[in-house]
Amino acid sequence: MASDIEARLSALNITLPEAPMPAANYVPFVRTGNLLFVSGQISAGPDGLITGKLGTDLSVEEGAAAARRCGLALIAQARAATGDLDKVKRVVKLVGFVNSAPDFTDQPKVVNGCSDLMVEVFGEAGRHARSAVSAGALPMGVAVEIEAIFEVE
């Protein structure tokens, strides 16, 4: 029998990617007690990395779509860590980094792409604390990187 969250993903027509492997000397997640810390997930889609700078190369809407892809990877990591997304009790916090032109100030609108996904998938338990930070550059030129803290059972 499918879990409630897996059933919700199916009803929303959302397919999670495979949990990405680390690109350097770190682990994709660490669990301590009932908290799951997921390393930053970079914007990548089926066709590869989503790169560019918000405010010059990408629109807010394109940035939000890139942030949503980060969110899908975060959820995939949570599933890999717990084996069952119903063990996720709450999305505690997201920290989003947006590859931004110097005068770009809509980082919160970009990171909403991930925040909205968390509420879509986890309902009220998806509401979270958050930071949305400008970055002059991100690894491999990606548009967005987001890390998460989940409360799990």
JSON list of C-alpha atoms in Angstrom, two decimals:
[
{"chain": "A", "resi": 1, "resn": "MET", "atom": "CA", "xyz": [0.00, 0.00, 0.00]},
{"chain": "A", "resi": 2, "resn": "ALA", "atom": "CA", "xyz": [1.38, 3.40, -0.99]},
{"chain": "A", "resi": 3, "resn": "SER", "atom": "CA", "xyz": [2.10, 5.92, 1.74]},
{"chain": "A", "resi": 4, "resn": "ASP", "atom": "CA", "xyz": [-0.11, 8.99, 2.08]},
{"chain": "A", "resi": 5, "resn": "ILE", "atom": "CA", "xyz": [2.62, 11.29, 0.76]},
{"chain": "A", "resi": 6, "resn": "GLU", "atom": "CA", "xyz": [3.45, 8.96, -2.14]},
{"chain": "A", "resi": 7, "resn": "ALA", "atom": "CA", "xyz": [-0.28, 8.89, -2.99]},
{"chain": "A", "resi": 8, "resn": "ARG", "atom": "CA", "xyz": [-0.37, 12.70, -2.85]},
{"chain": "A", "resi": 9, "resn": "LEU", "atom": "CA", "xyz": [2.65, 12.89, -5.17]},
{"chain": "A", "resi": 10, "resn": "SER", "atom": "CA", "xyz": [0.89, 10.58, -7.60]},
{"chain": "A", "resi": 11, "resn": "ALA", "atom": "CA", "xyz": [-2.35, 12.59, -7.41]},
{"chain": "A", "resi": 12, "resn": "LEU", "atom": "CA", "xyz": [-0.36, 15.78, -8.10]},
{"chain": "A", "resi": 13, "resn": "ASN", "atom": "CA", "xyz": [1.37, 14.04, -11.03]},
{"chain": "A", "resi": 14, "resn": "ILE", "atom": "CA", "xyz": [4.76, 14.67, -9.40]},
{"chain": "A", "resi": 15, "resn": "THR", "atom": "CA", "xyz": [7.59, 12.25, -10.09]},
{"chain": "A", "resi": 16, "resn": "LEU", "atom": "CA", "xyz": [10.60, 12.56, -7.83]},
{"chain": "A", "resi": 17, "resn": "PRO", "atom": "CA", "xyz": [14.07, 12.29, -9.34]},
{"chain": "A", "resi": 18, "resn": "GLU", "atom": "CA", "xyz": [16.59, 9.81, -7.97]},
{"chain": "A", "resi": 19, "resn": "ALA", "atom": "CA", "xyz": [18.29, 11.28, -4.91]},
{"chain": "A", "resi": 20, "resn": "PRO", "atom": "CA", "xyz": [21.38, 13.01, -6.33]},
{"chain": "A", "resi": 21, "resn": "MET", "atom": "CA", "xyz": [24.81, 11.85, -5.21]},
{"chain": "A", "resi": 22, "resn": "PRO", "atom": "CA", "xyz": [27.17, 14.37, -3.61]},
{"chain": "A", "resi": 23, "resn": "ALA", "atom": "CA", "xyz": [29.44, 16.32, -5.95]},
{"chain": "A", "resi": 24, "resn": "ALA", "atom": "CA", "xyz": [32.30, 16.62, -3.42]},
{"chain": "A", "resi": 25, "resn": "ASN", "atom": "CA", "xyz": [33.44, 15.43, 0.02]},
{"chain": "A", "resi": 26, "resn": "TYR", "atom": "CA", "xyz": [30.14, 15.52, 1.96]},
{"chain": "A", "resi": 27, "resn": "VAL", "atom": "CA", "xyz": [27.10, 13.34, 2.53]},
{"chain": "A", "resi": 28, "resn": "PRO", "atom": "CA", "xyz": [23.66, 14.08, 1.07]},
{"chain": "A", "resi": 29, "resn": "PHE", "atom": "CA", "xyz": [21.97, 14.09, 4.49]},
{"chain": "A", "resi": 30, "resn": "VAL", "atom": "CA", "xyz": [22.63, 13.71, 8.19]},
{"chain": "A", "resi": 31, "resn": "ARG", "atom": "CA", "xyz": [20.10, 12.58, 10.72]},
{"chain": "A", "resi": 32, "resn": "THR", "atom": "CA", "xyz": [20.50, 13.49, 14.37]},
{"chain": "A", "resi": 33, "resn": "GLY", "atom": "CA", "xyz": [17.66, 12.68, 16.73]},
{"chain": "A", "resi": 34, "resn": "ASN", "atom": "CA", "xyz": [14.43, 13.58, 14.99]},
{"chain": "A", "resi": 35, "resn": "LEU", "atom": "CA", "xyz": [16.02, 16.12, 12.64]},
{"chain": "A", "resi": 36, "resn": "LEU", "atom": "CA", "xyz": [17.13, 15.39, 9.10]},
{"chain": "A", "resi": 37, "resn": "PHE", "atom": "CA", "xyz": [19.56, 17.90, 7.57]},
{"chain": "A", "resi": 38, "resn": "VAL", "atom": "CA", "xyz": [19.66, 17.68, 3.78]},
{"chain": "A", "resi": 39, "resn": "SER", "atom": "CA", "xyz": [22.66, 19.16, 1.98]},
{"chain": "A", "resi": 40, "resn": "GLY", "atom": "CA", "xyz": [22.07, 21.87, -0.60]},
{"chain": "A", "resi": 41, "resn": "GLN", "atom": "CA", "xyz": [20.42, 20.57, -3.74]},
{"chain": "A", "resi": 42, "resn": "ILE", "atom": "CA", "xyz": [21.23, 22.42, -6.94]},
{"chain": "A", "resi": 43, "resn": "SER", "atom": "CA", "xyz": [18.84, 23.29, -9.75]},
{"chain": "A", "resi": 44, "resn": "ALA", "atom": "CA", "xyz": [18.80, 20.44, -12.24]},
{"chain": "A", "resi": 45, "resn": "GLY", "atom": "CA", "xyz": [16.11, 19.13, -14.51]},
{"chain": "A", "resi": 46, "resn": "PRO", "atom": "CA", "xyz": [15.70, 16.18, -16.86]},
{"chain": "A", "resi": 47, "resn": "ASP", "atom": "CA", "xyz": [17.96, 17.92, -19.40]},
{"chain": "A", "resi": 48, "resn": "GLY", "atom": "CA", "xyz": [20.76, 18.73, -16.96]},
{"chain": "A", "resi": 49, "resn": "LEU", "atom": "CA", "xyz": [21.74, 21.68, -14.81]},
{"chain": "A", "resi": 50, "resn": "ILE", "atom": "CA", "xyz": [19.58, 24.79, -14.76]},
{"chain": "A", "resi": 51, "resn": "THR", "atom": "CA", "xyz": [22.16, 27.55, -14.95]},
{"chain": "A", "resi": 52, "resn": "GLY", "atom": "CA", "xyz": [22.17, 31.31, -15.16]},
{"chain": "A", "resi": 53, "resn": "LYS", "atom": "CA", "xyz": [21.90, 34.45, -13.13]},
{"chain": "A", "resi": 54, "resn": "LEU", "atom": "CA", "xyz": [18.55, 35.83, -11.99]},
{"chain": "A", "resi": 55, "resn": "GLY", "atom": "CA", "xyz": [18.06, 39.37, -13.19]},
{"chain": "A", "resi": 56, "resn": "THR", "atom": "CA", "xyz": [20.13, 38.94, -16.34]},
{"chain": "A", "resi": 57, "resn": "ASP", "atom": "CA", "xyz": [19.76, 35.42, -17.77]},
{"chain": "A", "resi": 58, "resn": "LEU", "atom": "CA", "xyz": [16.60, 34.15, -16.10]},
{"chain": "A", "resi": 59, "resn": "SER", "atom": "CA", "xyz": [13.19, 35.56, -15.17]},
{"chain": "A", "resi": 60, "resn": "VAL", "atom": "CA", "xyz": [11.67, 35.23, -11.71]},
{"chain": "A", "resi": 61, "resn": "GLU", "atom": "CA", "xyz": [9.35, 32.54, -13.11]},
{"chain": "A", "resi": 62, "resn": "GLU", "atom": "CA", "xyz": [12.27, 30.56, -14.53]},
{"chain": "A", "resi": 63, "resn": "GLY", "atom": "CA", "xyz": [14.07, 30.91, -11.19]},
{"chain": "A", "resi": 64, "resn": "ALA", "atom": "CA", "xyz": [11.01, 29.68, -9.30]},
{"chain": "A", "resi": 65, "resn": "ALA", "atom": "CA", "xyz": [10.85, 26.65, -11.61]},
{"chain": "A", "resi": 66, "resn": "ALA", "atom": "CA", "xyz": [14.54, 25.99, -10.87]},
{"chain": "A", "resi": 67, "resn": "ALA", "atom": "CA", "xyz": [13.82, 26.28, -7.13]},
{"chain": "A", "resi": 68, "resn": "ARG", "atom": "CA", "xyz": [10.98, 23.79, -7.50]},
{"chain": "A", "resi": 69, "resn": "ARG", "atom": "CA", "xyz": [13.47, 21.33, -9.04]},
{"chain": "A", "resi": 70, "resn": "CYS", "atom": "CA", "xyz": [15.67, 21.82, -5.96]},
{"chain": "A", "resi": 71, "resn": "GLY", "atom": "CA", "xyz": [12.63, 21.01, -3.84]},
{"chain": "A", "resi": 72, "resn": "LEU", "atom": "CA", "xyz": [12.00, 17.79, -5.73]},
{"chain": "A", "resi": 73, "resn": "ALA", "atom": "CA", "xyz": [15.60, 16.74, -5.04]},
{"chain": "A", "resi": 74, "resn": "LEU", "atom": "CA", "xyz": [15.21, 17.66, -1.35]},
{"chain": "A", "resi": 75, "resn": "ILE", "atom": "CA", "xyz": [12.12, 15.46, -1.07]},
{"chain": "A", "resi": 76, "resn": "ALA", "atom": "CA", "xyz": [13.95, 12.66, -2.92]},
{"chain": "A", "resi": 77, "resn": "GLN", "atom": "CA", "xyz": [16.77, 12.91, -0.36]},
{"chain": "A", "resi": 78, "resn": "ALA", "atom": "CA", "xyz": [14.24, 12.79, 2.49]},
{"chain": "A", "resi": 79, "resn": "ARG", "atom": "CA", "xyz": [12.76, 9.63, 0.99]},
{"chain": "A", "resi": 80, "resn": "ALA", "atom": "CA", "xyz": [16.24, 8.10, 0.63]},
{"chain": "A", "resi": 81, "resn": "ALA", "atom": "CA", "xyz": [17.02, 8.95, 4.26]},
{"chain": "A", "resi": 82, "resn": "THR", "atom": "CA", "xyz": [13.76, 7.68, 5.78]},
{"chain": "A", "resi": 83, "resn": "GLY", "atom": "CA", "xyz": [12.55, 5.03, 3.34]},
{"chain": "A", "resi": 84, "resn": "ASP", "atom": "CA", "xyz": [9.02, 6.41, 3.70]},
{"chain": "A", "resi": 85, "resn": "LEU", "atom": "CA", "xyz": [7.94, 10.03, 3.19]},
{"chain": "A", "resi": 86, "resn": "ASP", "atom": "CA", "xyz": [5.18, 9.57, 5.77]},
{"chain": "A", "resi": 87, "resn": "LYS", "atom": "CA", "xyz": [8.00, 9.65, 8.33]},
{"chain": "A", "resi": 88, "resn": "VAL", "atom": "CA", "xyz": [8.47, 13.35, 7.48]},
{"chain": "A", "resi": 89, "resn": "LYS", "atom": "CA", "xyz": [6.52, 15.14, 10.20]},
{"chain": "A", "resi": 90, "resn": "ARG", "atom": "CA", "xyz": [7.38, 18.71, 9.25]},
{"chain": "A", "resi": 91, "resn": "VAL", "atom": "CA", "xyz": [9.49, 20.81, 6.95]},
{"chain": "A", "resi": 92, "resn": "VAL", "atom": "CA", "xyz": [11.32, 22.88, 9.56]},
{"chain": "A", "resi": 93, "resn": "LYS", "atom": "CA", "xyz": [13.47, 25.23, 7.48]},
{"chain": "A", "resi": 94, "resn": "LEU", "atom": "CA", "xyz": [14.67, 25.95, 3.96]},
{"chain": "A", "resi": 95, "resn": "VAL", "atom": "CA", "xyz": [17.73, 28.02, 3.11]},
{"chain": "A", "resi": 96, "resn": "GLY", "atom": "CA", "xyz": [17.75, 29.14, -0.51]},
{"chain": "A", "resi": 97, "resn": "PHE", "atom": "CA", "xyz": [20.66, 30.65, -2.41]},
{"chain": "A", "resi": 98, "resn": "VAL", "atom": "CA", "xyz": [19.86, 32.49, -5.62]},
{"chain": "A", "resi": 99, "resn": "ASN", "atom": "CA", "xyz": [22.52, 33.24, -8.24]},
{"chain": "A", "resi": 100, "resn": "SER", "atom": "CA", "xyz": [21.67, 36.92, -8.59]},
{"chain": "A", "resi": 101, "resn": "ALA", "atom": "CA", "xyz": [22.69, 39.98, -10.57]},
{"chain": "A", "resi": 102, "resn": "PRO", "atom": "CA", "xyz": [23.81, 42.79, -8.22]},
{"chain": "A", "resi": 103, "resn": "ASP", "atom": "CA", "xyz": [20.52, 44.68, -8.47]},
{"chain": "A", "resi": 104, "resn": "PHE", "atom": "CA", "xyz": [18.20, 41.62, -8.34]},
{"chain": "A", "resi": 105, "resn": "THR", "atom": "CA", "xyz": [16.01, 41.70, -5.20]},
{"chain": "A", "resi": 106, "resn": "ASP", "atom": "CA", "xyz": [13.31, 39.09, -5.82]},
{"chain": "A", "resi": 107, "resn": "GLN", "atom": "CA", "xyz": [15.09, 36.15, -4.13]},
{"chain": "A", "resi": 108, "resn": "PRO", "atom": "CA", "xyz": [11.99, 35.41, -2.00]},
{"chain": "A", "resi": 109, "resn": "LYS", "atom": "CA", "xyz": [9.83, 35.06, -5.13]},
{"chain": "A", "resi": 110, "resn": "VAL", "atom": "CA", "xyz": [12.36, 32.64, -6.61]},
{"chain": "A", "resi": 111, "resn": "VAL", "atom": "CA", "xyz": [12.62, 30.46, -3.49]},
{"chain": "A", "resi": 112, "resn": "ASN", "atom": "CA", "xyz": [8.79, 30.37, -3.36]},
{"chain": "A", "resi": 113, "resn": "GLY", "atom": "CA", "xyz": [9.08, 27.75, -6.10]},
{"chain": "A", "resi": 114, "resn": "CYS", "atom": "CA", "xyz": [10.44, 25.36, -3.47]},
{"chain": "A", "resi": 115, "resn": "SER", "atom": "CA", "xyz": [8.30, 26.63, -0.58]},
{"chain": "A", "resi": 116, "resn": "ASP", "atom": "CA", "xyz": [5.10, 26.23, -2.58]},
{"chain": "A", "resi": 117, "resn": "LEU", "atom": "CA", "xyz": [6.09, 22.66, -3.49]},
{"chain": "A", "resi": 118, "resn": "MET", "atom": "CA", "xyz": [6.65, 21.75, 0.17]},
{"chain": "A", "resi": 119, "resn": "VAL", "atom": "CA", "xyz": [3.14, 22.95, 1.09]},
{"chain": "A", "resi": 120, "resn": "GLU", "atom": "CA", "xyz": [1.68, 21.23, -1.98]},
{"chain": "A", "resi": 121, "resn": "VAL", "atom": "CA", "xyz": [3.25, 17.90, -0.97]},
{"chain": "A", "resi": 122, "resn": "PHE", "atom": "CA", "xyz": [3.19, 18.00, 2.85]},
{"chain": "A", "resi": 123, "resn": "GLY", "atom": "CA", "xyz": [0.18, 20.29, 3.46]},
{"chain": "A", "resi": 124, "resn": "GLU", "atom": "CA", "xyz": [0.34, 22.34, 6.67]},
{"chain": "A", "resi": 125, "resn": "ALA", "atom": "CA", "xyz": [3.40, 20.32, 7.75]},
{"chain": "A", "resi": 126, "resn": "GLY", "atom": "CA", "xyz": [5.15, 21.80, 4.71]},
{"chain": "A", "resi": 127, "resn": "ARG", "atom": "CA", "xyz": [5.00, 25.37, 6.09]},
{"chain": "A", "resi": 128, "resn": "HIS", "atom": "CA", "xyz": [8.47, 26.29, 7.27]},
{"chain": "A", "resi": 129, "resn": "ALA", "atom": "CA", "xyz": [10.93, 28.93, 8.40]},
{"chain": "A", "resi": 130, "resn": "ARG", "atom": "CA", "xyz": [13.09, 30.17, 5.54]},
{"chain": "A", "resi": 131, "resn": "SER", "atom": "CA", "xyz": [15.94, 32.30, 4.30]},
{"chain": "A", "resi": 132, "resn": "ALA", "atom": "CA", "xyz": [16.29, 33.46, 0.69]},
{"chain": "A", "resi": 133, "resn": "VAL", "atom": "CA", "xyz": [19.79, 34.78, 0.06]},
{"chain": "A", "resi": 134, "resn": "SER", "atom": "CA", "xyz": [21.49, 36.39, -2.92]},
{"chain": "A", "resi": 135, "resn": "ALA", "atom": "CA", "xyz": [24.69, 34.77, -4.16]},
{"chain": "A", "resi": 136, "resn": "GLY", "atom": "CA", "xyz": [27.10, 36.29, -6.66]},
{"chain": "A", "resi": 137, "resn": "ALA", "atom": "CA", "xyz": [27.79, 32.79, -8.04]},
{"chain": "A", "resi": 138, "resn": "LEU", "atom": "CA", "xyz": [26.83, 29.20, -7.26]},
{"chain": "A", "resi": 139, "resn": "PRO", "atom": "CA", "xyz": [28.56, 25.88, -8.00]},
{"chain": "A", "resi": 140, "resn": "MET", "atom": "CA", "xyz": [28.70, 25.00, -11.70]},
{"chain": "A", "resi": 141, "resn": "GLY", "atom": "CA", "xyz": [26.83, 28.22, -12.50]},
{"chain": "A", "resi": 142, "resn": "VAL", "atom": "CA", "xyz": [23.47, 26.86, -11.29]},
{"chain": "A", "resi": 143, "resn": "ALA", "atom": "CA", "xyz": [20.62, 29.30, -10.78]},
{"chain": "A", "resi": 144, "resn": "VAL", "atom": "CA", "xyz": [19.50, 28.08, -7.34]},
{"chain": "A", "resi": 145, "resn": "GLU", "atom": "CA", "xyz": [20.69, 25.91, -4.45]},
{"chain": "A", "resi": 146, "resn": "ILE", "atom": "CA", "xyz": [18.46, 25.03, -1.49]},
{"chain": "A", "resi": 147, "resn": "GLU", "atom": "CA", "xyz": [19.10, 23.07, 1.71]},
{"chain": "A", "resi": 148, "resn": "ALA", "atom": "CA", "xyz": [16.49, 21.80, 4.15]},
{"chain": "A", "resi": 149, "resn": "ILE", "atom": "CA", "xyz": [15.84, 20.64, 7.67]},
{"chain": "A", "resi": 150, "resn": "PHE", "atom": "CA", "xyz": [13.02, 18.13, 8.18]},
{"chain": "A", "resi": 151, "resn": "GLU", "atom": "CA", "xyz": [11.53, 16.78, 11.38]},
{"chain": "A", "resi": 152, "resn": "VAL", "atom": "CA", "xyz": [11.20, 13.01, 11.01]},
{"chain": "A", "resi": 153, "resn": "GLU", "atom": "CA", "xyz": [10.04, 10.08, 13.12]}
]
